PDB file of C-alpha atoms in Angstrom:
ATOM      1  CA  UNK A   1      53.804 139.923 102.947  1.00 42.00           C
ATOM      2  CA  UNK A   2      53.227 143.660 103.288  1.00 38.00           C
ATOM      3  CA  UNK A   3      49.656 144.781 102.819  1.00 34.00           C
ATOM      4  CA  UNK A   4      49.302 147.104  99.850  1.00 36.00           C
ATOM      5  CA  UNK A   5      47.412 150.312 100.494  1.00 30.00           C
ATOM      6  CA  UNK A   6      44.395 150.627  98.230  1.00 30.00           C
ATOM      7  CA  UNK A   7      44.566 153.703  96.021  1.00 27.00           C
ATOM      8  CA  UNK A   8      41.917 156.367  96.430  1.00 28.00           C
ATOM      9  CA  UNK A   9      40.057 156.748  93.157  1.00 27.00           C
ATOM     10  CA  UNK A  10      37.055 158.840  94.172  1.00 25.00           C
ATOM     11  CA  UNK A  11      38.327 162.064  92.596  1.00 26.00           C
ATOM     12  CA  UNK A  12      39.599 160.290  89.495  1.00 28.00           C
ATOM     13  CA  UNK A  13      36.267 158.585  88.937  1.00 26.00           C
ATOM     14  CA  UNK A  14      34.630 161.979  88.502  1.00 25.00           C
ATOM     15  CA  UNK A  15      36.911 162.551  85.515  1.00 31.00           C
ATOM     16  CA  UNK A  16      36.422 159.168  83.851  1.00 33.00           C
ATOM     17  CA  UNK A  17      33.497 160.097  81.607  1.00 33.00           C
ATOM     18  CA  UNK A  18      35.040 163.287  80.182  1.00 38.00           C
ATOM     19  CA  UNK A  19      38.297 161.435  79.583  1.00 42.00           C
ATOM     20  CA  UNK A  20      36.604 158.905  77.341  1.00 46.00           C
ATOM     21  CA  UNK A  21      33.799 160.915  75.767  1.00 41.00           C
ATOM     22  CA  UNK A  22      33.789 164.154  73.875  1.00 39.00           C
ATOM     23  CA  UNK A  23      30.910 166.639  74.058  1.00 37.00           C
ATOM     24  CA  UNK A  24      29.338 165.079  71.000  1.00 35.00           C
ATOM     25  CA  UNK A  25      29.112 161.715  72.754  1.00 41.00           C
ATOM     26  CA  UNK A  26      31.819 160.175  70.591  1.00 48.00           C
ATOM     27  CA  UNK A  27      34.863 158.561  72.123  1.00 50.00           C
ATOM     28  CA  UNK A  28      37.668 161.015  72.804  1.00 64.00           C
ATOM     29  CA  UNK A  29      40.575 160.465  70.386  1.00 71.00           C
ATOM     30  CA  UNK A  30      43.591 158.915  72.029  1.00 93.00           C
ATOM     31  CA  UNK A  31      41.706 156.966  74.705  1.00 96.00           C
ATOM     32  CA  UNK A  32      41.169 153.228  74.398  1.00 96.00           C
ATOM     33  CA  UNK A  33      39.611 152.841  77.848  1.00 96.00           C
ATOM     34  CA  UNK A  34      39.271 154.464  81.258  1.00 96.00           C
ATOM     35  CA  UNK A  35      39.849 152.288  84.303  1.00 96.00           C
ATOM     36  CA  UNK A  36      39.555 153.744  87.779  1.00 95.00           C
ATOM     37  CA  UNK A  37      39.743 157.241  86.328  1.00 94.00           C
ATOM     38  CA  UNK A  38      43.017 156.499  84.541  1.00 95.00           C
ATOM     39  CA  UNK A  39      43.299 156.368  80.760  1.00 96.00           C
ATOM     40  CA  UNK A  40      44.637 153.473  78.769  1.00 97.00           C
ATOM     41  CA  UNK A  41      45.775 155.405  75.721  1.00 97.00           C
ATOM     42  CA  UNK A  42      45.433 154.155  72.187  1.00 97.00           C
ATOM     43  CA  UNK A  43      49.171 154.712  71.779  1.00 97.00           C
ATOM     44  CA  UNK A  44      49.908 152.366  74.701  1.00 97.00           C
ATOM     45  CA  UNK A  45      47.573 149.752  73.239  1.00 97.00           C
ATOM     46  CA  UNK A  46      49.032 150.118  69.742  1.00 97.00           C
ATOM     47  CA  UNK A  47      52.548 149.765  71.158  1.00 97.00           C
ATOM     48  CA  UNK A  48      51.604 146.371  72.623  1.00 97.00           C
ATOM     49  CA  UNK A  49      50.009 145.304  69.349  1.00 97.00           C
ATOM     50  CA  UNK A  50      53.057 146.428  67.347  1.00 98.00           C
ATOM     51  CA  UNK A  51      55.437 144.535  69.625  1.00 97.00           C
ATOM     52  CA  UNK A  52      53.454 141.350  69.025  1.00 97.00           C
ATOM     53  CA  UNK A  53      53.200 141.878  65.264  1.00 97.00           C
ATOM     54  CA  UNK A  54      56.919 142.556  65.014  1.00 97.00           C
ATOM     55  CA  UNK A  55      57.700 139.403  66.988  1.00 97.00           C
ATOM     56  CA  UNK A  56      55.290 137.385  64.835  1.00 96.00           C
ATOM     57  CA  UNK A  57      56.945 138.588  61.650  1.00 96.00           C
ATOM     58  CA  UNK A  58      60.310 137.372  62.928  1.00 95.00           C
ATOM     59  CA  UNK A  59      58.890 133.875  63.418  1.00 94.00           C
ATOM     60  CA  UNK A  60      59.070 131.074  60.869  1.00 93.00           C
ATOM     61  CA  UNK A  61      55.329 130.630  61.512  1.00 94.00           C
ATOM     62  CA  UNK A  62      54.489 134.284  60.865  1.00 96.00           C
ATOM     63  CA  UNK A  63      51.567 133.702  58.501  1.00 96.00           C
ATOM     64  CA  UNK A  64      49.789 131.307  60.855  1.00 96.00           C
ATOM     65  CA  UNK A  65      50.460 133.406  63.948  1.00 96.00           C
ATOM     66  CA  UNK A  66      49.020 136.541  62.338  1.00 96.00           C
ATOM     67  CA  UNK A  67      46.012 134.646  60.961  1.00 95.00           C
ATOM     68  CA  UNK A  68      45.238 133.295  64.422  1.00 94.00           C
ATOM     69  CA  UNK A  69      45.261 136.740  66.062  1.00 94.00           C
ATOM     70  CA  UNK A  70      42.929 138.863  63.953  1.00 91.00           C
ATOM     71  CA  UNK A  71      41.303 140.401  67.057  1.00 92.00           C
ATOM     72  CA  UNK A  72      44.634 141.358  68.596  1.00 95.00           C
ATOM     73  CA  UNK A  73      43.681 144.923  69.543  1.00 95.00           C
ATOM     74  CA  UNK A  74      40.585 143.777  71.388  1.00 94.00           C
ATOM     75  CA  UNK A  75      42.206 140.912  73.289  1.00 93.00           C
ATOM     76  CA  UNK A  76      45.191 143.063  74.214  1.00 96.00           C
ATOM     77  CA  UNK A  77      42.929 145.786  75.570  1.00 96.00           C
ATOM     78  CA  UNK A  78      40.975 143.174  77.521  1.00 95.00           C
ATOM     79  CA  UNK A  79      44.185 141.911  79.078  1.00 95.00           C
ATOM     80  CA  UNK A  80      45.362 145.400  80.007  1.00 96.00           C
ATOM     81  CA  UNK A  81      42.057 146.106  81.742  1.00 96.00           C
ATOM     82  CA  UNK A  82      41.906 142.698  83.413  1.00 96.00           C
ATOM     83  CA  UNK A  83      45.356 143.187  84.944  1.00 96.00           C
ATOM     84  CA  UNK A  84      44.127 146.390  86.542  1.00 97.00           C
ATOM     85  CA  UNK A  85      41.054 144.588  87.861  1.00 96.00           C
ATOM     86  CA  UNK A  86      43.273 141.904  89.378  1.00 96.00           C
ATOM     87  CA  UNK A  87      45.530 144.522  90.944  1.00 97.00           C
ATOM     88  CA  UNK A  88      42.526 146.285  92.462  1.00 97.00           C
ATOM     89  CA  UNK A  89      41.096 143.056  93.890  1.00 97.00           C
ATOM     90  CA  UNK A  90      44.522 142.008  95.167  1.00 97.00           C
ATOM     91  CA  UNK A  91      45.128 145.368  96.857  1.00 97.00           C
ATOM     92  CA  UNK A  92      41.763 145.091  98.604  1.00 97.00           C
ATOM     93  CA  UNK A  93      42.695 141.601  99.818  1.00 97.00           C
ATOM     94  CA  UNK A  94      46.205 142.632 100.875  1.00 97.00           C
ATOM     95  CA  UNK A  95      47.783 140.368  98.255  1.00 97.00           C
ATOM     96  CA  UNK A  96      51.045 141.278  96.533  1.00 96.00           C
ATOM     97  CA  UNK A  97      53.335 139.773  93.918  1.00 96.00           C
ATOM     98  CA  UNK A  98      57.017 140.636  94.116  1.00 96.00           C
ATOM     99  CA  UNK A  99      59.483 141.112  91.287  1.00 95.00           C
ATOM    100  CA  UNK A 100      61.425 138.167  92.689  1.00 96.00           C
ATOM    101  CA  UNK A 101      58.377 135.913  92.337  1.00 97.00           C
ATOM    102  CA  UNK A 102      57.847 136.849  88.706  1.00 96.00           C
ATOM    103  CA  UNK A 103      61.536 136.385  87.935  1.00 95.00           C
ATOM    104  CA  UNK A 104      61.565 132.923  89.524  1.00 96.00           C
ATOM    105  CA  UNK A 105      58.594 131.801  87.425  1.00 95.00           C
ATOM    106  CA  UNK A 106      60.190 133.115  84.237  1.00 93.00           C
ATOM    107  CA  UNK A 107      63.507 131.388  84.981  1.00 94.00           C
ATOM    108  CA  UNK A 108      61.722 128.114  85.700  1.00 94.00           C
ATOM    109  CA  UNK A 109      59.791 128.317  82.433  1.00 91.00           C
ATOM    110  CA  UNK A 110      62.921 129.024  80.449  1.00 91.00           C
ATOM    111  CA  UNK A 111      64.546 125.926  81.925  1.00 93.00           C
ATOM    112  CA  UNK A 112      61.478 123.808  81.223  1.00 92.00           C
ATOM    113  CA  UNK A 113      61.026 124.910  77.614  1.00 89.00           C
ATOM    114  CA  UNK A 114      64.660 124.727  76.567  1.00 89.00           C
ATOM    115  CA  UNK A 115      65.613 128.371  76.185  1.00 90.00           C
ATOM    116  CA  UNK A 116      64.472 131.821  75.191  1.00 91.00           C
ATOM    117  CA  UNK A 117      63.816 131.099  71.508  1.00 92.00           C
ATOM    118  CA  UNK A 118      61.460 128.222  72.278  1.00 93.00           C
ATOM    119  CA  UNK A 119      59.763 130.222  75.010  1.00 93.00           C
ATOM    120  CA  UNK A 120      59.188 133.148  72.646  1.00 93.00           C
ATOM    121  CA  UNK A 121      57.464 130.844  70.146  1.00 94.00           C
ATOM    122  CA  UNK A 122      55.198 129.397  72.833  1.00 94.00           C
ATOM    123  CA  UNK A 123      54.218 132.866  74.050  1.00 95.00           C
ATOM    124  CA  UNK A 124      53.395 134.042  70.520  1.00 95.00           C
ATOM    125  CA  UNK A 125      51.169 131.019  69.906  1.00 93.00           C
ATOM    126  CA  UNK A 126      48.892 131.673  72.905  1.00 91.00           C
ATOM    127  CA  UNK A 127      45.297 132.826  72.514  1.00 89.00           C
ATOM    128  CA  UNK A 128      46.497 136.220  73.737  1.00 91.00           C
ATOM    129  CA  UNK A 129      49.896 136.415  71.996  1.00 95.00           C
ATOM    130  CA  UNK A 130      52.784 137.846  73.975  1.00 96.00           C
ATOM    131  CA  UNK A 131      55.885 139.592  72.704  1.00 96.00           C
ATOM    132  CA  UNK A 132      59.049 138.904  74.734  1.00 94.00           C
ATOM    133  CA  UNK A 133      58.753 142.191  76.625  1.00 94.00           C
ATOM    134  CA  UNK A 134      55.177 141.410  77.714  1.00 95.00           C
ATOM    135  CA  UNK A 135      55.848 138.139  79.515  1.00 94.00           C
ATOM    136  CA  UNK A 136      56.593 139.711  82.899  1.00 94.00           C
ATOM    137  CA  UNK A 137      53.150 141.351  83.080  1.00 94.00           C
ATOM    138  CA  UNK A 138      51.530 138.056  82.056  1.00 95.00           C
ATOM    139  CA  UNK A 139      53.348 136.182  84.830  1.00 96.00           C
ATOM    140  CA  UNK A 140      52.243 138.856  87.290  1.00 96.00           C
ATOM    141  CA  UNK A 141      48.682 138.436  86.003  1.00 96.00           C
ATOM    142  CA  UNK A 142      48.822 134.678  86.581  1.00 95.00           C
ATOM    143  CA  UNK A 143      50.360 134.937  90.037  1.00 97.00           C
ATOM    144  CA  UNK A 144      47.794 137.489  91.187  1.00 97.00           C
ATOM    145  CA  UNK A 145      44.961 135.310  89.936  1.00 96.00           C
ATOM    146  CA  UNK A 146      46.431 132.217  91.589  1.00 96.00           C
ATOM    147  CA  UNK A 147      46.769 133.982  94.939  1.00 97.00           C
ATOM    148  CA  UNK A 148      43.243 135.373  94.752  1.00 97.00           C
ATOM    149  CA  UNK A 149      41.945 131.901  93.901  1.00 96.00           C
ATOM    150  CA  UNK A 150      43.765 130.474  96.913  1.00 96.00           C
ATOM    151  CA  UNK A 151      42.270 133.186  99.134  1.00 96.00           C
ATOM    152  CA  UNK A 152      38.647 132.975  97.990  1.00 96.00           C
ATOM    153  CA  UNK A 153      38.436 129.573  96.318  1.00 95.00           C
ATOM    154  CA  UNK A 154      38.352 128.982  92.575  1.00 90.00           C
ATOM    155  CA  UNK A 155      34.563 128.772  92.579  1.00 89.00           C
ATOM    156  CA  UNK A 156      34.175 132.154  94.309  1.00 93.00           C
ATOM    157  CA  UNK A 157      37.074 134.231  93.002  1.00 92.00           C
ATOM    158  CA  UNK A 158      34.826 135.901  90.438  1.00 91.00           C
ATOM    159  CA  UNK A 159      33.000 137.759  93.230  1.00 93.00           C
ATOM    160  CA  UNK A 160      35.903 139.992  94.364  1.00 95.00           C
ATOM    161  CA  UNK A 161      36.953 140.470  90.745  1.00 94.00           C
ATOM    162  CA  UNK A 162      33.474 141.593  89.705  1.00 93.00           C
ATOM    163  CA  UNK A 163      33.367 143.952  92.692  1.00 95.00           C
ATOM    164  CA  UNK A 164      36.759 145.399  91.777  1.00 96.00           C
ATOM    165  CA  UNK A 165      35.654 145.886  88.167  1.00 94.00           C
ATOM    166  CA  UNK A 166      32.504 147.662  89.319  1.00 94.00           C
ATOM    167  CA  UNK A 167      34.486 149.977  91.586  1.00 95.00           C
ATOM    168  CA  UNK A 168      36.840 150.864  88.745  1.00 96.00           C
ATOM    169  CA  UNK A 169      33.953 152.126  86.584  1.00 94.00           C
ATOM    170  CA  UNK A 170      35.409 150.745  83.374  1.00 95.00           C
ATOM    171  CA  UNK A 171      34.612 152.497  80.101  1.00 94.00           C
ATOM    172  CA  UNK A 172      35.801 151.247  76.705  1.00 94.00           C
ATOM    173  CA  UNK A 173      36.107 153.135  73.447  1.00 93.00           C
ATOM    174  CA  UNK A 174      33.374 151.674  71.178  1.00 92.00           C
ATOM    175  CA  UNK A 175      36.001 151.237  68.485  1.00 91.00           C
ATOM    176  CA  UNK A 176      37.249 148.201  70.421  1.00 92.00           C
ATOM    177  CA  UNK A 177      33.903 146.851  71.609  1.00 91.00           C
ATOM    178  CA  UNK A 178      31.915 147.113  74.822  1.00 90.00           C
ATOM    179  CA  UNK A 179      32.843 146.185  78.376  1.00 90.00           C
ATOM    180  CA  UNK A 180      31.143 142.952  79.465  1.00 87.00           C
ATOM    181  CA  UNK A 181      30.704 143.114  83.225  1.00 80.00           C
ATOM    182  CA  UNK A 182      29.554 139.495  83.465  1.00 79.00           C
ATOM    183  CA  UNK A 183      32.549 137.971  81.710  1.00 83.00           C
ATOM    184  CA  UNK A 184      34.976 140.759  82.687  1.00 87.00           C
ATOM    185  CA  UNK A 185      36.205 141.247  79.154  1.00 89.00           C
ATOM    186  CA  UNK A 186      35.900 143.509  76.122  1.00 90.00           C
ATOM    187  CA  UNK A 187      33.609 142.716  73.225  1.00 75.00           C
ATOM    188  CA  UNK A 188      31.906 139.504  72.247  1.00 62.00           C
ATOM    189  CA  UNK A 189      34.660 136.990  72.998  1.00 45.00           C
ATOM    190  CA  UNK A 190      33.153 133.560  73.488  1.00 44.00           C
ATOM    191  CA  UNK A 191      35.479 132.406  76.271  1.00 40.00           C
ATOM    192  CA  UNK A 192      35.264 134.225  79.627  1.00 48.00           C
ATOM    193  CA  UNK A 193      38.801 135.038  80.732  1.00 47.00           C
ATOM    194  CA  UNK A 194      38.060 133.794  84.231  1.00 48.00           C
ATOM    195  CA  UNK A 195      37.478 130.246  82.987  1.00 45.00           C
ATOM    196  CA  UNK A 196      40.846 129.934  81.320  1.00 44.00           C
ATOM    197  CA  UNK A 197      43.850 128.223  82.812  1.00 45.00           C
ATOM    198  CA  UNK A 198      45.729 131.106  84.366  1.00 48.00           C
ATOM    199  CA  UNK A 199      47.858 129.480  87.053  1.00 49.00           C
ATOM    200  CA  UNK A 200      51.591 129.776  86.320  1.00 48.00           C
ATOM    201  CA  UNK A 201      52.161 126.054  85.917  1.00 47.00           C
ATOM    202  CA  UNK A 202      55.257 124.886  84.101  1.00 44.00           C
ATOM    203  CA  UNK A 203      54.936 123.535  80.548  1.00 41.00           C
ATOM    204  CA  UNK A 204      56.253 120.014  79.995  1.00 39.00           C
ATOM    205  CA  UNK A 205      59.863 119.733  79.005  1.00 40.00           C
ATOM    206  CA  UNK A 206      60.354 119.964  75.271  1.00 42.00           C
ATOM    207  CA  UNK A 207      56.926 121.563  74.711  1.00 40.00           C
TER     208      UNK A 207
END
């Protein structure tokens, strides 16, 4: 596996505060968060939310799916930030995930679940709902976490992740909540993301 070169963020970090905050101290319009000096725009976040809502509305279980995802903006923003934290920690450790790896996991899951339609329903019913076009990033998320856990041990993997998050100087628009450095998430979610089952295991056939 080729070692990924860590990106230099020192200059970008100097711009992080002005990107998020206006002179009045209010959050700058159009910015959901700043991670490593790079903006996550509200338009990018809203696009992810819209994709999920559109997919939910096409489901026979639309009412239940929407009712179970009232904090969709917040959890989606958390996931977008967390992926960047994982990528930072993985780059530092020389860990990579290839497109081929993500494709193999997706193909295996499709075979296990009985096809794309069933898979789409399963993805929409997760705690962090996924539209069909968002599955690849989720698989990448899971593979990165699994490889980091193998490298550092599941009981110690939080340490490099917390360090990566600190280095990225994460700022969140107060509209969506506050960044929780201890749980590595946005807002007051009760379940730390790190404690959830994130390895890309295959669901049982017919699930």
